[in-house]
Short mmCIF file of C-alpha atoms in Angstrom, two decimals:
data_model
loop_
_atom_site.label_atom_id
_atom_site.label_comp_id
_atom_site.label_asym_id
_atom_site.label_seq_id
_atom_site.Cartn_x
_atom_site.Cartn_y
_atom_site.Cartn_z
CA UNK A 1 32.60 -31.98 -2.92
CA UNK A 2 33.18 -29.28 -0.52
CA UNK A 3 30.14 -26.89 -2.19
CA UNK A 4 28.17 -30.46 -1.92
CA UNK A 5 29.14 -30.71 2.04
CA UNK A 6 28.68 -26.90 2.47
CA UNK A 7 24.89 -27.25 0.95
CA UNK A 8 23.75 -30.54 3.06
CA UNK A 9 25.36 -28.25 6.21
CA UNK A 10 23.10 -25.49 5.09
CA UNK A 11 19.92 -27.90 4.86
CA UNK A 12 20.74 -29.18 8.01
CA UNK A 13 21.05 -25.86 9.62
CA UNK A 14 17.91 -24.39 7.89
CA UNK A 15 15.66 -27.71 9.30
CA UNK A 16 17.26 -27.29 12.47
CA UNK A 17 16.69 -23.63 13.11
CA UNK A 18 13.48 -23.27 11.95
CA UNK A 19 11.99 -26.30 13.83
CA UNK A 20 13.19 -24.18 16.77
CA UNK A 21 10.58 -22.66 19.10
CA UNK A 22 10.12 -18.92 19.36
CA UNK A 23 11.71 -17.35 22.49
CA UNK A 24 9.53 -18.12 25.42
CA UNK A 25 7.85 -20.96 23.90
CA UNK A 26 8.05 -24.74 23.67
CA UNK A 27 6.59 -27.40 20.58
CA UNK A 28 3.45 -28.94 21.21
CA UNK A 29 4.28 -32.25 20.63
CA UNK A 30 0.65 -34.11 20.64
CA UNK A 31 -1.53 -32.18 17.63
CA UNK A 32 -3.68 -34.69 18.01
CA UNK A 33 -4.37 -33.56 21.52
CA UNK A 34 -4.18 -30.11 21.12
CA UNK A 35 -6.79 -29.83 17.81
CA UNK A 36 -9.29 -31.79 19.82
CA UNK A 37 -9.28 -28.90 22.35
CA UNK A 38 -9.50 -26.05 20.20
CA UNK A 39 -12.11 -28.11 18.11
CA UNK A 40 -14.19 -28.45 21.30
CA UNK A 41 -13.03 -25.18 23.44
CA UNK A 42 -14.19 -22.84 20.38
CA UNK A 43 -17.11 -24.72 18.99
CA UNK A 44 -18.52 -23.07 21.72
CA UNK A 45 -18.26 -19.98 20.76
CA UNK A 46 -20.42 -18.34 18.73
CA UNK A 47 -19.79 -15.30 18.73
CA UNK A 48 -17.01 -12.30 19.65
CA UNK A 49 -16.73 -8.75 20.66
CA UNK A 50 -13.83 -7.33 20.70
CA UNK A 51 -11.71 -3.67 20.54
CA UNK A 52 -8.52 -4.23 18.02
CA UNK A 53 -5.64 -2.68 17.49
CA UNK A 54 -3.42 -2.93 13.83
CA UNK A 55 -0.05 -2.75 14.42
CA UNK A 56 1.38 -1.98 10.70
CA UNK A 57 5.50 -2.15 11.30
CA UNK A 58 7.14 -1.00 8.26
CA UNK A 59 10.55 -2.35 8.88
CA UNK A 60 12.81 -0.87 6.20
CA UNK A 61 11.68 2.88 7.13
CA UNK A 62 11.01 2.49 11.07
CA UNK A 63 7.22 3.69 11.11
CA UNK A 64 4.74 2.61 12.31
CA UNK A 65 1.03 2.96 11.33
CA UNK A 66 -1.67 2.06 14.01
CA UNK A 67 -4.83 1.77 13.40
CA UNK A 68 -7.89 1.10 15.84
CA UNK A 69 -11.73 -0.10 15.79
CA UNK A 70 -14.28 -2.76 16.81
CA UNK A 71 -14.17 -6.39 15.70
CA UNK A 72 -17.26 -8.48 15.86
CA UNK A 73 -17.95 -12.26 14.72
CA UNK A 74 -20.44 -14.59 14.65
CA UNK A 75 -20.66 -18.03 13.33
CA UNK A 76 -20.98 -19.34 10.67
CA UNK A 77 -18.21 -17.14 8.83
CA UNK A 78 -19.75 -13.27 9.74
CA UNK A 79 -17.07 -10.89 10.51
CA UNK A 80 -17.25 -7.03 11.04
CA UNK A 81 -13.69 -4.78 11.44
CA UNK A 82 -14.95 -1.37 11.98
CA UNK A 83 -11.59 1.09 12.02
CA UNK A 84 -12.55 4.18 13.96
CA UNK A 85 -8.52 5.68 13.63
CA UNK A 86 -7.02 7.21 12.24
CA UNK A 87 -10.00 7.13 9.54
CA UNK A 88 -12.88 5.42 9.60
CA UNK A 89 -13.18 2.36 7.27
CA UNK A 90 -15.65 -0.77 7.64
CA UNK A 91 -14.87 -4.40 6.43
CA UNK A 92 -18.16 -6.55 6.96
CA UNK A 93 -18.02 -10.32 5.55
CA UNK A 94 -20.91 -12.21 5.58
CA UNK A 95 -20.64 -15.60 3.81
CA UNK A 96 -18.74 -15.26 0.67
CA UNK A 97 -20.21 -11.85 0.23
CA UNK A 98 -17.36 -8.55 1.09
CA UNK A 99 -18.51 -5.19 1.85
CA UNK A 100 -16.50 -2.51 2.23
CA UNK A 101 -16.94 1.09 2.93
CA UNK A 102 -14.24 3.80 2.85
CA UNK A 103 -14.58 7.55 2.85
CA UNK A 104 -15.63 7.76 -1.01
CA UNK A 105 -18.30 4.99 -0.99
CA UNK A 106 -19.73 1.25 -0.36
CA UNK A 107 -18.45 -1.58 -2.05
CA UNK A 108 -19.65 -5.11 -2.43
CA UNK A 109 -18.13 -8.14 -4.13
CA UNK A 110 -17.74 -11.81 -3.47
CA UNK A 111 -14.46 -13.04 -1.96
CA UNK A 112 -13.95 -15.74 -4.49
CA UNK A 113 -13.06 -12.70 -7.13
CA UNK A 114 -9.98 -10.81 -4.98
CA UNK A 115 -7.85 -13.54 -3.81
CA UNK A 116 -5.94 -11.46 -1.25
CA UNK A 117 -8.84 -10.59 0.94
CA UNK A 118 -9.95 -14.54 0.69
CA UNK A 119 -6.97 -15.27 2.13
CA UNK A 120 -6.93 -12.78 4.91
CA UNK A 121 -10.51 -13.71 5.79
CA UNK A 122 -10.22 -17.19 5.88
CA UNK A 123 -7.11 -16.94 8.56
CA UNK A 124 -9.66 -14.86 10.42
CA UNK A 125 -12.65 -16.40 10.03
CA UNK A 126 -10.45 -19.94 10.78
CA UNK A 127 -8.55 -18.17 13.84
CA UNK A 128 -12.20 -17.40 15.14
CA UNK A 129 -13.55 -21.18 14.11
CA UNK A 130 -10.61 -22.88 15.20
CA UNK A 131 -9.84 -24.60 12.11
CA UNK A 132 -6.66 -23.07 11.44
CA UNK A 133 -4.89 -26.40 11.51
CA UNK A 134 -7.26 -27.46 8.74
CA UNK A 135 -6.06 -24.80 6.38
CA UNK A 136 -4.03 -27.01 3.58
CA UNK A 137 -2.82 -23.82 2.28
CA UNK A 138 -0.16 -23.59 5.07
CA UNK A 139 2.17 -26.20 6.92
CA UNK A 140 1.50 -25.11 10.34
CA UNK A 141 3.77 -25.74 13.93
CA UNK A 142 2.13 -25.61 16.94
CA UNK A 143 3.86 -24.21 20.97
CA UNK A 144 3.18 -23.07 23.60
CA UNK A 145 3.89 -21.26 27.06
CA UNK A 146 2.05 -20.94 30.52
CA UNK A 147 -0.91 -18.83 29.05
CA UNK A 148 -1.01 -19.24 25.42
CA UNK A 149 -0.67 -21.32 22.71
CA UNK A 150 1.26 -19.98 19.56
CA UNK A 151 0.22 -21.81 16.13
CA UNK A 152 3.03 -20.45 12.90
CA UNK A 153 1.88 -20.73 10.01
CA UNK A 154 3.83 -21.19 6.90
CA UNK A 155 2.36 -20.58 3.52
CA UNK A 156 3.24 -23.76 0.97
CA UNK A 157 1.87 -22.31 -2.34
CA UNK A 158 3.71 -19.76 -4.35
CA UNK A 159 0.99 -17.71 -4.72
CA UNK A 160 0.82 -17.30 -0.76
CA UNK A 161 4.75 -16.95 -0.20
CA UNK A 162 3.90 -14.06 -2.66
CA UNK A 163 2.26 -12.16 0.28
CA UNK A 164 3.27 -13.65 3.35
CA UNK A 165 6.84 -15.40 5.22
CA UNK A 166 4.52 -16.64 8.01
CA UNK A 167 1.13 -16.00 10.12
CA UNK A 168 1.59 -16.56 13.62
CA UNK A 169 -2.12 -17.11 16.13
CA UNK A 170 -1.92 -16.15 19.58
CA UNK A 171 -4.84 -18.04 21.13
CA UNK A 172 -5.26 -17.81 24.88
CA UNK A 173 -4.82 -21.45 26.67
CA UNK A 174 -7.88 -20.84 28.67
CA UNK A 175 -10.46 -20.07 25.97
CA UNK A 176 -8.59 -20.80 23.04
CA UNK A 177 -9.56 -17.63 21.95
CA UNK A 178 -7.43 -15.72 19.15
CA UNK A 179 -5.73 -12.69 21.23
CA UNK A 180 -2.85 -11.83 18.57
CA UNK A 181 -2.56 -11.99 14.91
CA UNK A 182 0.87 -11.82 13.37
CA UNK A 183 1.52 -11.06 9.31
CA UNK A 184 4.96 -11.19 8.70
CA UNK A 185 4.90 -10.10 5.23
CA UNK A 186 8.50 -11.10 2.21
CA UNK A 187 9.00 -7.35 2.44
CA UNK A 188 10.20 -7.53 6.47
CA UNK A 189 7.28 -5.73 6.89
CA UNK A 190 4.97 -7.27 9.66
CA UNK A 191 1.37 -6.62 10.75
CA UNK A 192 0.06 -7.12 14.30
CA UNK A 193 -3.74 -7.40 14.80
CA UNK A 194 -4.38 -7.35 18.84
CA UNK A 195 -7.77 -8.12 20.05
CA UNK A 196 -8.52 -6.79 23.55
CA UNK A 197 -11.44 -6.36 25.70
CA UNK A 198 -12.80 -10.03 24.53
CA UNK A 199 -16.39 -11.19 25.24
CA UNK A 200 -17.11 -14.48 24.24
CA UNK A 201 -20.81 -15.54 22.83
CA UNK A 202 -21.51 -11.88 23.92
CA UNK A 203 -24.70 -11.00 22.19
CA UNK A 204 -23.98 -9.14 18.44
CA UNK A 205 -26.86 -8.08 16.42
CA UNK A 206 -27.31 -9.40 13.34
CA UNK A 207 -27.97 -6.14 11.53
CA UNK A 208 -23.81 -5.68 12.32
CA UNK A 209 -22.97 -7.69 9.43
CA UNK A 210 -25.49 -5.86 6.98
CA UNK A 211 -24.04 -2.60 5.20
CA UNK A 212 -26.87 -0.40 4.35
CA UNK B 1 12.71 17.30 -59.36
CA UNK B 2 10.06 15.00 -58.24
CA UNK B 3 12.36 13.13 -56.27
CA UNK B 4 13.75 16.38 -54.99
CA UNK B 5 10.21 17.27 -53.81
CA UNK B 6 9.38 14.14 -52.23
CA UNK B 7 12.73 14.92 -49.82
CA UNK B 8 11.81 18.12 -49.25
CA UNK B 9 8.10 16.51 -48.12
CA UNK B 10 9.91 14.13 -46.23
CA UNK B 11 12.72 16.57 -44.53
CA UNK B 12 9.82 18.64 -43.67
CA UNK B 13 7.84 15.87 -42.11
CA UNK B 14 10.86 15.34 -40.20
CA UNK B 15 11.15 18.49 -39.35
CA UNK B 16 7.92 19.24 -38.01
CA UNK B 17 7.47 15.84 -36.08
CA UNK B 18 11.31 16.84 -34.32
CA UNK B 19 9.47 20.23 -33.15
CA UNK B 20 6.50 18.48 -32.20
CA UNK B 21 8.10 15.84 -30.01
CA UNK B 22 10.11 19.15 -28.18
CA UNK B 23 7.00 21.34 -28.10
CA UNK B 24 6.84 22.81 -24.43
CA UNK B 25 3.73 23.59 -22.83
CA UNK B 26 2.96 27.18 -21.84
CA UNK B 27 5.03 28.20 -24.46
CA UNK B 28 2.97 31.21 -25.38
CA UNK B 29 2.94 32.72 -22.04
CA UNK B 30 4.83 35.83 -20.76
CA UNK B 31 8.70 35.03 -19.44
CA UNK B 32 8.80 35.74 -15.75
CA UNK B 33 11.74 35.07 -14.45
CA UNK B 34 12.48 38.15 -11.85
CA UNK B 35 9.85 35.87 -9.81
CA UNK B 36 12.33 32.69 -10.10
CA UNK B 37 13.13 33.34 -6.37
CA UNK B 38 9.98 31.80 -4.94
CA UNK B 39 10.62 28.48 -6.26
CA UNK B 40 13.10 28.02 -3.49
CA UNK B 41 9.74 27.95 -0.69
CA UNK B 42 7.67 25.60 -2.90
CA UNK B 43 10.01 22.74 -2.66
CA UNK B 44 8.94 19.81 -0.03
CA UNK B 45 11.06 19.88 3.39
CA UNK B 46 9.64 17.25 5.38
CA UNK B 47 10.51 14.30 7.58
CA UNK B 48 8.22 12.02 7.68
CA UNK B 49 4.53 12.59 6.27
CA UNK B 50 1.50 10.23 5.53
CA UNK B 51 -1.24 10.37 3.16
CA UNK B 52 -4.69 8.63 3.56
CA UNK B 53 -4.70 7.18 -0.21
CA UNK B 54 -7.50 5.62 -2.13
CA UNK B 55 -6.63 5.00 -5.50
CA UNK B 56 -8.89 3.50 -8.34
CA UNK B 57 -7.10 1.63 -11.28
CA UNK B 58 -9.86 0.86 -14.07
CA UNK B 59 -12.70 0.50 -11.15
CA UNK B 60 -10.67 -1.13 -8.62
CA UNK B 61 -9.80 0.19 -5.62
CA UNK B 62 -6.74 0.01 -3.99
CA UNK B 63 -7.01 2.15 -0.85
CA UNK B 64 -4.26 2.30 2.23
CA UNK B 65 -1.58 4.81 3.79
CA UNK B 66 1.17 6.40 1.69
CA UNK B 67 4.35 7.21 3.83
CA UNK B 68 6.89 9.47 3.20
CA UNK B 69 9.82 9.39 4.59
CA UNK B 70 13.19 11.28 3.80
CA UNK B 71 16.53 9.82 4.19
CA UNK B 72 19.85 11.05 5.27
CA UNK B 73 20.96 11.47 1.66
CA UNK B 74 18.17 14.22 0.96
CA UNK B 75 16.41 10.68 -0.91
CA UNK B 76 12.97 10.30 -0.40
CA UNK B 77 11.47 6.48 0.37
CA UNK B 78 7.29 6.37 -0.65
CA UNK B 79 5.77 3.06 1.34
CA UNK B 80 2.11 1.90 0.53
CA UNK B 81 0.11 0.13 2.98
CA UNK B 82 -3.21 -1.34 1.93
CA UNK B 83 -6.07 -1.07 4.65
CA UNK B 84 -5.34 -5.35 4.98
CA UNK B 85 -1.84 -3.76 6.43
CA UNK B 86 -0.19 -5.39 3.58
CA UNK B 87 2.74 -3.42 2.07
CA UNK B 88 2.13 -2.94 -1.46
CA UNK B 89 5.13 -0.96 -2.86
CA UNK B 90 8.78 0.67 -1.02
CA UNK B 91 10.03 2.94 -3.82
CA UNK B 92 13.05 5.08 -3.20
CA UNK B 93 13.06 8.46 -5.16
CA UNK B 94 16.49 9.67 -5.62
CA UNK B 95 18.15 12.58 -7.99
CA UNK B 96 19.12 10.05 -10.87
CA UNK B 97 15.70 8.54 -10.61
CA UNK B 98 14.41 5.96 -8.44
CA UNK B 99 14.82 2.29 -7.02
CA UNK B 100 12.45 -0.49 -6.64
CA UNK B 101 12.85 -1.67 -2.62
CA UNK B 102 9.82 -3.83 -2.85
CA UNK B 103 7.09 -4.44 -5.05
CA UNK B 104 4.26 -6.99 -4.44
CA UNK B 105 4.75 -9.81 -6.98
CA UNK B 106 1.01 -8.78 -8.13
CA UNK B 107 2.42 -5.36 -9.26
CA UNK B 108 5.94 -6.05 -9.83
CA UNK B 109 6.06 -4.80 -13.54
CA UNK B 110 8.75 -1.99 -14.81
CA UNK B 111 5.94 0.15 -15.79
CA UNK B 112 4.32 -0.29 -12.73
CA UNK B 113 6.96 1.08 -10.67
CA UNK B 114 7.70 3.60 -12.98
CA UNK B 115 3.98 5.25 -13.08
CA UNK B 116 4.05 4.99 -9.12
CA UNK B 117 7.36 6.77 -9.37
CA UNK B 118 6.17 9.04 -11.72
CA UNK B 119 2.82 10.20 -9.79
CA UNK B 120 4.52 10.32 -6.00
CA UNK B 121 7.27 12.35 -8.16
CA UNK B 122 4.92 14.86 -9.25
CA UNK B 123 3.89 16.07 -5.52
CA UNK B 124 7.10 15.45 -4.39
CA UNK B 125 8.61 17.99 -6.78
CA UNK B 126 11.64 14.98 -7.89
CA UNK B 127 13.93 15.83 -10.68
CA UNK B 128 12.30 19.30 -10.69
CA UNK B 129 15.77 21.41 -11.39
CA UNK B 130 14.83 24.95 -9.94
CA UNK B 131 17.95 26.34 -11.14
CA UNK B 132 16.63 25.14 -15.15
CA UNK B 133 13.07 25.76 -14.61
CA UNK B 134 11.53 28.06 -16.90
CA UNK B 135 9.40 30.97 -15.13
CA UNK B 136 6.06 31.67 -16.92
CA UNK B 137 3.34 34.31 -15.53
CA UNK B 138 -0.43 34.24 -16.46
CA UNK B 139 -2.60 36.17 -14.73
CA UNK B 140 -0.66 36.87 -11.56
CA UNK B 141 0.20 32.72 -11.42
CA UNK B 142 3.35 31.77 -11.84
CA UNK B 143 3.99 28.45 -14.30
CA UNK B 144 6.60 26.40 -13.48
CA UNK B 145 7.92 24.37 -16.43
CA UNK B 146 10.71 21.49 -15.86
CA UNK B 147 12.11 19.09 -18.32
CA UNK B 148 12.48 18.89 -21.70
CA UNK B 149 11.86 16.97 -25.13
CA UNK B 150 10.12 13.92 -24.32
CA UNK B 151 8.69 14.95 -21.14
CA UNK B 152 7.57 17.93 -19.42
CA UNK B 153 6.49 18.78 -15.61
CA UNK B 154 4.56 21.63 -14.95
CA UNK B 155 3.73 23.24 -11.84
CA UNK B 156 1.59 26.14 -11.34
CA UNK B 157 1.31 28.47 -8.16
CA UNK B 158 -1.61 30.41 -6.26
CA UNK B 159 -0.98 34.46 -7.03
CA UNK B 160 1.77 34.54 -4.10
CA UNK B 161 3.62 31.51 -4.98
CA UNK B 162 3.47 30.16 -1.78
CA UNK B 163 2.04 27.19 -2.86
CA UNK B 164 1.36 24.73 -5.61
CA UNK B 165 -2.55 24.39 -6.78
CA UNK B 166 -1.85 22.19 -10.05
CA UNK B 167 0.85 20.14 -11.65
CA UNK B 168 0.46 18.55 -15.09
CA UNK B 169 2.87 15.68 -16.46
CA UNK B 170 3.00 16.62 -20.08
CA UNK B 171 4.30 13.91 -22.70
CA UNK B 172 4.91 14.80 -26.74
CA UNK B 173 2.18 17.11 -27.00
CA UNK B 174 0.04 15.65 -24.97
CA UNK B 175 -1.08 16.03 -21.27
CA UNK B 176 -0.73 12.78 -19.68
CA UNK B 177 -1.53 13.28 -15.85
CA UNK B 178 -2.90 15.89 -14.13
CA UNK B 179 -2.89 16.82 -10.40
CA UNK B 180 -4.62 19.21 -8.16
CA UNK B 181 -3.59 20.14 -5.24
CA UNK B 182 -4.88 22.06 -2.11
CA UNK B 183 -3.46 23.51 0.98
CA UNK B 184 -0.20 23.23 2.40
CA UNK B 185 1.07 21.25 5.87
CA UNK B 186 4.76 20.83 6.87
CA UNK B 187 5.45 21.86 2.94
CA UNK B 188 3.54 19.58 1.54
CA UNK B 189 -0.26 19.66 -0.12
CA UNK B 190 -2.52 18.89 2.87
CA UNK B 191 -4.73 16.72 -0.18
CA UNK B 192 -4.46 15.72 -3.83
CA UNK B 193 -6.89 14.60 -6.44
CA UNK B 194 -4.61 13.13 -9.13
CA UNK B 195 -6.13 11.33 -12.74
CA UNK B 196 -3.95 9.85 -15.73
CA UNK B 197 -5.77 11.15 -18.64
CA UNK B 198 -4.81 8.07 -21.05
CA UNK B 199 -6.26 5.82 -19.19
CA UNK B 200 -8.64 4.93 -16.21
CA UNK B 201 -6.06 5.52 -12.69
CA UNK B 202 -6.84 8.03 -10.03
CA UNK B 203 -5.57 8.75 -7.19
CA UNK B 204 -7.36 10.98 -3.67
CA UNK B 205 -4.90 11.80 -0.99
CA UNK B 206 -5.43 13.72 2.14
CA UNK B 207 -2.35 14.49 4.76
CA UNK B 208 -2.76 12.53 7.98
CA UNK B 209 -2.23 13.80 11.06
CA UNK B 210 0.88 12.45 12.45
#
């Protein structure tokens, strides 16, 4: 009976604590509301330029890894990360088609054959399209401060809980533009993805998202 | 007498299969151990060092930073980060062997960790017992051999010994993993061009810059 009480007390906890909002943030109580508004603010953008920054925090070692380069999107579902530090590296997806070019050479493949980068390009490619909400794949909680809103997203599938504890979307209130990208990975790990220098339905040619 | 033959067949079977599993590599080269001294400045001393890696397992890449680290108790932890920023593998290298801190469920196999292991071990110079290391000399290189029986590690020097240019992982009589390596940063090979030689798995590494 005890172990019984302990275990609901535990439940209880657990739902309790992790309905809480981050520091600095409060729940967005009207989803309804606040998917209309990204539905509408970023259906009008069609494209983005932007510098990033990858924040790679490995936790159990204290090091960190940065890496830098230009991110460009267009819709429907175009993305280019060029890394320019600390070596150069280009992920271009176009559709369901992946290209990828490293120091040793340029590789293409479709995303439906490495499930991994799927994943990580449809949380970017749905960050960008606002239809992160729409991603069944994850049970996500939406808050918010004075500037941003802050959408957590937990994975439900195994599969996903293989790779990630959470995603969290920094999208700026105004725009609802993505400014922050959060991986917190099962290791303790975490990656941060910062976009800065943002220019909305600035003009990006389309010969950015072919890899010759 | 027949039956006494067939032992003696069988003995010597025995025999020669015992001698093969044990047979050391370099084994026909010269004894040089008035040069065992340099050994000492070959072995890693580092804090913290990073490798650009791009490894290829049976034509798929798996490309990222390596990071070194060493710990307080002389242990050495090897993290992988793919270019996604996903961690891939925290190994722990340690005198008695090593320990698994994380493995991506995709990899998370004994053998797995224990090739990974086995390759970061290689550079690292792990397990590599200077004091039982046999000395060999061939042409003015020295040949470093380590281990014994069922596995050997060799490691063979530039004509100064200041440095490491190839190390072999050797297995019962055959070579199973080869690595060469050129220049030298903070102790360490500035880049590596390592390849399993029983099957498809490569791996390129170049030092980073910190």
């Amino acid at each position: 009976m005890p172990k019984l009480l302990l275990l609901i007390l535990v439940l209880i906890a657990h739902e309790f604590t992790s309905a809480q909002p981050p520091p600095g943030y409060t729940s967005v109580s009207d989803i309804a509301a606040f998917r209309k508004k990204m539905s509408e603010t970023t259906g009008k953008i069609g494209s983005v330029k932007a510098d990033f920054t990858q924040e790679k925090n490995l936790e159990a070692i204290e090091e960190t890894v940065i890496s830098k380069g230009a991110f460009r999107f267009q819709r429907p579902g175009k993305i280019r990360m060029e890394y320019s530090s600390p070596y150069k590296y280009l992920l271009v997806i176009n559709g369901e088609k992946i290209t990828i070019r490293d120091e040793r050479k340029t590789s293409s493949f479709s995303a439906r054959g490495n499930r991994l980068f799927t994943i990580i390009n449809n949380i970017i490619l749905d960050c960008m399209q606002g239809t992160a909400l729409d991603n069944r794949d994850f049970k996500s909680t939406v808050y918010r401060n004075e500037t941003h809103y802050l959408i957590v997203m937990v994975p439900v599938k195994k599969e996903l809980k293989d790779y990630f504890g959470n995603i969290r979307i920094h999208l700026d209130m105004k725009n609802m533009d993505v400014t922050r990208i959060d991986m917190n990975e099962p290791s303790g790990d975490q990656t941060k993805i910062l976009f800065t220098n943002r220019e909305l339905n600035a003009h990006v040619p389309e010969n950015d998202f072919v890899v010759k | 007498m027949l039956m006494c033959r067939k032992t003696i067949l069988w003995l010597s079977s025995v025999l020669l299969m015992a001698t093969s599993c044990s047979r050391e590599p370099y084994r026909e080269l010269a004894s040089a151990n008035e040069r065992r001294l340099c050994i000492d400045s070959l072995q890693p001393k580092f804090i913290t060092i990073r490798y650009r890696t791009l490894a290829n397992v049976k034509g798929y890449d798996l490309n990222g930073i390596l990071v070194l680290k060493n710990t307080t108790e002389g242990h050495t932890r090897a993290v992988f980060a793919g270019d996604a920023g996903i961690t891939f593998f925290d190994l722990e290298l340690h005198p008695d062997g090593f320990r698994v801190h994380y493995m991506m469920k995709k990899l998370d196999y004994k053998a797995v960790a224990r090739l990974l292991a086995s390759d970061i071990g290689i550079i690292l110079m792990h397990r590599a017992d200077k004091n039982n290391m046999k000395v060999k000399s061939d042409n003015g290189t020295l040949i470093l051999i380590s281990g014994s029986g069922r596995e050997y590690t060799s490691y063979q020097t530039d004509k100064s010994c200041t440095s490491i240019t190839r190390a072999e992982k050797w297995g019962r009589r055959t070579l199973k993993t080869e690595a060469q390596l050129f220049g030298r940063h903070h102790t360490m090979p500035d880049s590596v061009s390592l390849r399993h030689t029983t099957f498809d798995f490569t791996i390129q590494m170049k030092q980073m810059t910190p």
